[in-house]
PDB file of C-alpha atoms in Angstrom:
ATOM      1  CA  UNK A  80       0.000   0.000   0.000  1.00 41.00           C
ATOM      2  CA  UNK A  81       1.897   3.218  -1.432  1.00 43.00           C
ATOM      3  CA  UNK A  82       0.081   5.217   1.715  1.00 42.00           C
ATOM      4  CA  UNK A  83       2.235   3.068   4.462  1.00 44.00           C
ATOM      5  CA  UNK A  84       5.637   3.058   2.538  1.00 48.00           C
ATOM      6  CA  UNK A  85       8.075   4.840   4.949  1.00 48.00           C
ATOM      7  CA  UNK A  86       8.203   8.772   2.909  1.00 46.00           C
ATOM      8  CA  UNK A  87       5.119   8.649   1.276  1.00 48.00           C
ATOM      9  CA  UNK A  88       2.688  11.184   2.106  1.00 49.00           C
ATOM     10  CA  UNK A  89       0.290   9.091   3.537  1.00 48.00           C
ATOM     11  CA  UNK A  90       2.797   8.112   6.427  1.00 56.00           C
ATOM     12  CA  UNK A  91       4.928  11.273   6.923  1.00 50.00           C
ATOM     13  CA  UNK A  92       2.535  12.691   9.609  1.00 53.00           C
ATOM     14  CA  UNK A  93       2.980   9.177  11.579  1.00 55.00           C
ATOM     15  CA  UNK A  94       6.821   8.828  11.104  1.00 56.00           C
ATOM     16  CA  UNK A  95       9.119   8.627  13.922  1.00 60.00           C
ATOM     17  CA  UNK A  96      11.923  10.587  14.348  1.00 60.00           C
ATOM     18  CA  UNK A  97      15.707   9.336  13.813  1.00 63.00           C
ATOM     19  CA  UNK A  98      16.102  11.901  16.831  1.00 67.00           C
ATOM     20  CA  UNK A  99      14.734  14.617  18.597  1.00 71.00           C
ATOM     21  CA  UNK A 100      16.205  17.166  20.027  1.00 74.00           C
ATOM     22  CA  UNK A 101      17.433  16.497  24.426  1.00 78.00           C
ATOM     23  CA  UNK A 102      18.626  18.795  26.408  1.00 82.00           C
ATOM     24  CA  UNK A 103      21.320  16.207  26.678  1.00 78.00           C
ATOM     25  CA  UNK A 104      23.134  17.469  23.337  1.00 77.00           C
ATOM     26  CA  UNK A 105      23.230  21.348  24.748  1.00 82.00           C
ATOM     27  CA  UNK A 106      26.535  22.756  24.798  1.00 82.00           C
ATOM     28  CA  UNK A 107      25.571  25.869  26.704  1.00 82.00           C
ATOM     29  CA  UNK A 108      26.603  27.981  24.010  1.00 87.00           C
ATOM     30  CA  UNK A 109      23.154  29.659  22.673  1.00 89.00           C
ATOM     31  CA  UNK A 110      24.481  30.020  18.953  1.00 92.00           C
ATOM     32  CA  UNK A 111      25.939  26.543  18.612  1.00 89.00           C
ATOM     33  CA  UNK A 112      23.190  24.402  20.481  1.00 88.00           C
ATOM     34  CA  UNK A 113      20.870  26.311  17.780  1.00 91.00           C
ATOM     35  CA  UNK A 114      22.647  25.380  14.829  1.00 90.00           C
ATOM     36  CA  UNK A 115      22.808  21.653  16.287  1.00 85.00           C
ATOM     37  CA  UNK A 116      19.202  21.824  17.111  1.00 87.00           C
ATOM     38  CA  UNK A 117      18.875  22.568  13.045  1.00 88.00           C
ATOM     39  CA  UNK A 118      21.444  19.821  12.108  1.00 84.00           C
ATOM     40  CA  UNK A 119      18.651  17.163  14.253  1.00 82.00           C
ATOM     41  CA  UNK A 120      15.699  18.665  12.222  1.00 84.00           C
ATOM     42  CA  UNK A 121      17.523  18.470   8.924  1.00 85.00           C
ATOM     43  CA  UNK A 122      18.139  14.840   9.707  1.00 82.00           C
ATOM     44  CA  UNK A 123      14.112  14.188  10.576  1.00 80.00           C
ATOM     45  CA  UNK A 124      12.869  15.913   7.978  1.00 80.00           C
ATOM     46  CA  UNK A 125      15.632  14.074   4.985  1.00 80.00           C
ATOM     47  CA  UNK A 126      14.260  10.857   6.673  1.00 78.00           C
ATOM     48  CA  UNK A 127      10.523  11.470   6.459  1.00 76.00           C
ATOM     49  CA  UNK A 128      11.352  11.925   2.833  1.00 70.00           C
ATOM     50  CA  UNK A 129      14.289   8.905   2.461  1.00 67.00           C
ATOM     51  CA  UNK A 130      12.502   6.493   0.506  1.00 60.00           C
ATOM     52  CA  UNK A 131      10.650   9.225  -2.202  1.00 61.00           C
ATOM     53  CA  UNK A 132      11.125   7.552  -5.473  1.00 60.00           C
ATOM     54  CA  UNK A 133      12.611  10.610  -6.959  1.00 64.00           C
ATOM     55  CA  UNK A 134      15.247  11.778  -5.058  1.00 67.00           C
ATOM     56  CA  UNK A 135      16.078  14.615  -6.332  1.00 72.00           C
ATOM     57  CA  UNK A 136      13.269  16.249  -3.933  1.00 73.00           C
ATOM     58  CA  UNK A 137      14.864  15.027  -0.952  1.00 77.00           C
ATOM     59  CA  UNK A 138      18.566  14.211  -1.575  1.00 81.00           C
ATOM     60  CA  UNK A 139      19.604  17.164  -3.060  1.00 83.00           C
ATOM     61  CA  UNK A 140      18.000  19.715  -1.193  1.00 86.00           C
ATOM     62  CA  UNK A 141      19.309  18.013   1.930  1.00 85.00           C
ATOM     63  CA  UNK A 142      22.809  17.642   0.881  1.00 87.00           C
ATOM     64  CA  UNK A 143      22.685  21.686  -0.197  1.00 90.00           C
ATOM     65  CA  UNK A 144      21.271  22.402   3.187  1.00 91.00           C
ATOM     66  CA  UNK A 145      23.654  20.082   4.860  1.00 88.00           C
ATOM     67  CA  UNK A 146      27.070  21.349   3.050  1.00 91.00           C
ATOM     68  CA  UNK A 147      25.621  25.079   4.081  1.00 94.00           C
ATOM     69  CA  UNK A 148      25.112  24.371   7.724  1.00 91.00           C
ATOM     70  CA  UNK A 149      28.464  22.294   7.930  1.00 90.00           C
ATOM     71  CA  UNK A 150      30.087  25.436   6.451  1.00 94.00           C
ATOM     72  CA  UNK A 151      27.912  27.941   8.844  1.00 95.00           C
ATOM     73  CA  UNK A 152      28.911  25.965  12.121  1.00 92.00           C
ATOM     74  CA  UNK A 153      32.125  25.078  11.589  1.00 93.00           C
ATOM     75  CA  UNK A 154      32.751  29.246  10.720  1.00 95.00           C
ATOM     76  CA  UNK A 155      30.822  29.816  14.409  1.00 95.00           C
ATOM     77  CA  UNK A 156      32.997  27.372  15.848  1.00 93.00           C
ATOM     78  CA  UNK A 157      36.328  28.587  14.454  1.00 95.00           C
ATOM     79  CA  UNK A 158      35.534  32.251  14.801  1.00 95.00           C
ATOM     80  CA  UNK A 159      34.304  31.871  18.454  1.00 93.00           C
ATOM     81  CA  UNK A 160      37.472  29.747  19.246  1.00 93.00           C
ATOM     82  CA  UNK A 161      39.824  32.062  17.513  1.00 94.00           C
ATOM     83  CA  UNK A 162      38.395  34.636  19.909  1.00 92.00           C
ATOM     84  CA  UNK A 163      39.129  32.834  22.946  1.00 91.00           C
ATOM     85  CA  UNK A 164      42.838  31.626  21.769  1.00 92.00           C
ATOM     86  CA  UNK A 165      42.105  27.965  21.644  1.00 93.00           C
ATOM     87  CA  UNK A 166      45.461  26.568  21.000  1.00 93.00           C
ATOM     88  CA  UNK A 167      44.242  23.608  18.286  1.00 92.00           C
ATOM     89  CA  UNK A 168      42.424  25.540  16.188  1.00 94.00           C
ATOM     90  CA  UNK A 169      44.536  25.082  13.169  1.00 96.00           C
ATOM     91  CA  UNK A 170      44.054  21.356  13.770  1.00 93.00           C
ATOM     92  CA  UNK A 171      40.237  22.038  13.887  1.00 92.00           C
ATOM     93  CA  UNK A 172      40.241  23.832  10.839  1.00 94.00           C
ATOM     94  CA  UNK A 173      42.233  20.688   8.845  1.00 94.00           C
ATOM     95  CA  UNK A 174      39.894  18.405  10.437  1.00 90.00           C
ATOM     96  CA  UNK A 175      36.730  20.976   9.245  1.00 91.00           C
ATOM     97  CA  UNK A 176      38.153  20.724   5.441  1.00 93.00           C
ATOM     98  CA  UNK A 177      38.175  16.663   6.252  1.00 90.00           C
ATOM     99  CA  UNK A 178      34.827  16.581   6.571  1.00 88.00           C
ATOM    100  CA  UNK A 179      34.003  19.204   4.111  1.00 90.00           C
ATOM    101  CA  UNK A 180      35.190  16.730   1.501  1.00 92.00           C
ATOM    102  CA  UNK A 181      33.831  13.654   2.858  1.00 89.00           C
ATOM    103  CA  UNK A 182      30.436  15.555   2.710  1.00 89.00           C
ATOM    104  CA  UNK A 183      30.912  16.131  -1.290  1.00 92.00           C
ATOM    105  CA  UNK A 184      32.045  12.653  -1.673  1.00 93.00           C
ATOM    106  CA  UNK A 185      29.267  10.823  -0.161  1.00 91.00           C
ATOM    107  CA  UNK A 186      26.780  13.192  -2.133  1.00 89.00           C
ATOM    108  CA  UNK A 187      28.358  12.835  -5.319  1.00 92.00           C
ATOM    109  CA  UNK A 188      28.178   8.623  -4.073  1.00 92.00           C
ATOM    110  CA  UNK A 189      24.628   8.989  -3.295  1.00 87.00           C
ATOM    111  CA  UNK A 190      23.753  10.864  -5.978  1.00 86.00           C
ATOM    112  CA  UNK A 191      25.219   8.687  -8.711  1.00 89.00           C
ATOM    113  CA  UNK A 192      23.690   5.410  -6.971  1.00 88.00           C
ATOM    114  CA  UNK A 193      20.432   7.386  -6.284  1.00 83.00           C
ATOM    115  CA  UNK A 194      21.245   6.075  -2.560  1.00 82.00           C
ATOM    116  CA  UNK A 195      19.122   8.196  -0.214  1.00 82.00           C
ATOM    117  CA  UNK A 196      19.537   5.488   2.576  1.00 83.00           C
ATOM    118  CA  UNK A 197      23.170   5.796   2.649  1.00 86.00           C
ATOM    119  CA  UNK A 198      23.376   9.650   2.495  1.00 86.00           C
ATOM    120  CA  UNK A 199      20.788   9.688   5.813  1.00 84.00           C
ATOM    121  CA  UNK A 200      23.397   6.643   7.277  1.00 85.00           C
ATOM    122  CA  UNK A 201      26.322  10.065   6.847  1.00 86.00           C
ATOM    123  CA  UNK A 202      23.804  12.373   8.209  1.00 82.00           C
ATOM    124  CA  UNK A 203      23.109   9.967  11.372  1.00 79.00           C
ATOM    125  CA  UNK A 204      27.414   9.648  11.798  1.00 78.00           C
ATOM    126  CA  UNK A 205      27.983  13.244  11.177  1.00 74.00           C
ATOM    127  CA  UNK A 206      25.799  13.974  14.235  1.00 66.00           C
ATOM    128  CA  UNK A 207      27.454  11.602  16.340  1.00 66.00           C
ATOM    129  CA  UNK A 208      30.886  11.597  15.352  1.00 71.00           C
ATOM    130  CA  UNK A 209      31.486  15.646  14.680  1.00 69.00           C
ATOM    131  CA  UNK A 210      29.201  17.114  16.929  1.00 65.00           C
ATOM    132  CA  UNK A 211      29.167  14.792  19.694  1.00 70.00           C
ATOM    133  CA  UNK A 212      33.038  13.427  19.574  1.00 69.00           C
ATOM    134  CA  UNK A 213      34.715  16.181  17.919  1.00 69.00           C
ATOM    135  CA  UNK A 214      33.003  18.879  19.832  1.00 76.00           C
ATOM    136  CA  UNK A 215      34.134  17.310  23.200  1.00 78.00           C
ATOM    137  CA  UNK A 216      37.654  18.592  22.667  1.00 81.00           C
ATOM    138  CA  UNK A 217      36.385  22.329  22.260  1.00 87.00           C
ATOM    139  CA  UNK A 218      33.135  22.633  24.035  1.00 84.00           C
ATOM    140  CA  UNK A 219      34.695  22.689  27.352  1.00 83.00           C
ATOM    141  CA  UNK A 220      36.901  25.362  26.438  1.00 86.00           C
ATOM    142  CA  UNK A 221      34.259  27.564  25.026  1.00 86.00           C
ATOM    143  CA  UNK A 222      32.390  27.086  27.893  1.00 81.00           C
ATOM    144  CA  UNK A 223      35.434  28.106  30.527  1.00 82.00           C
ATOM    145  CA  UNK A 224      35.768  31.398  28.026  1.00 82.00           C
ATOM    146  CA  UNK A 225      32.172  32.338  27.162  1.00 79.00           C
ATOM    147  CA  UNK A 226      30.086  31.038  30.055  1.00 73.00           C
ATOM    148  CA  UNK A 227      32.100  30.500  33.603  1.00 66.00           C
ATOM    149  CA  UNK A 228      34.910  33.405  32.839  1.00 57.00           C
ATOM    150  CA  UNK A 229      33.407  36.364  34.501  1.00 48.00           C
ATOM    151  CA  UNK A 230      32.014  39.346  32.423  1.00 49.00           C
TER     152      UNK A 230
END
């Protein structure tokens, strides 16, 4: 039945969420647990949309938006840490061009295999393995220069 296939628009209303946002994933900086907040809603809204036959109305949009956000947060993050002297940020900034390219790889991937399944797959490790991982080594930092260092 085409109106319970996961995407269709019979079932979009009634599909769960690959995540929602917790309060868990705050950082305590405002700007950054807003852009992570829109990296979560990307991801929901690419996989209410994952198995559309044509792709090109939920793949492509998504990577755009995707390759924009990466390249809006990762300019917040740098920008904020360059501010507060963080002593790895040139090591940041390799790893940000790292993923930068991964991104356009597994697109271009995706695109030519018409593979919306494994483009949400690097959506899902994105969040965990940049935001979550990567961010460990910074967010504390931030938070000692932004948020505990007295005004």
């Amino acid at each position: 039945d085409p109106q319970q296939r996961p995407g269709s628009h019979g079932s979009i209303a009634r599909e769960r969420l690959v995540s929602g946002w917790q309060d868990k994933y705050k950082t305590g900086i405002p700007i950054l647990d807003e852009q992570y907040r829109g990296l979560v809603s990307l991801i929901n809204s690419f996989f209410c949309h994952r198995a559309d036959e044509d792709i090109d109305h939920g793949l492509v949009p998504t990577a755009e938006m995707f390759k924009a956000y990466a390249r809006i947060n990762f300019y917040t993050v740098e920008k904020l840490l360059s501010a507060a002297g963080y002593p790895d940020l040139e090591q940041l900034k390799e790893k940000h061009h790292e993923i930068l390219g991964a991104i356009l790889h597994v697109e271009r991937k995706c695109r030519l295999r018409r593979d919306a399944q494994q483009f949400l797959d690097f959506l899902k490790d994105y969040w965990v393995a940049s935001v979550k991982q990567l961010s460990a080594g910074y967010i504390g930092y931030l938070y000692k220069y932004y948020i505990a260092k007295p005004q």
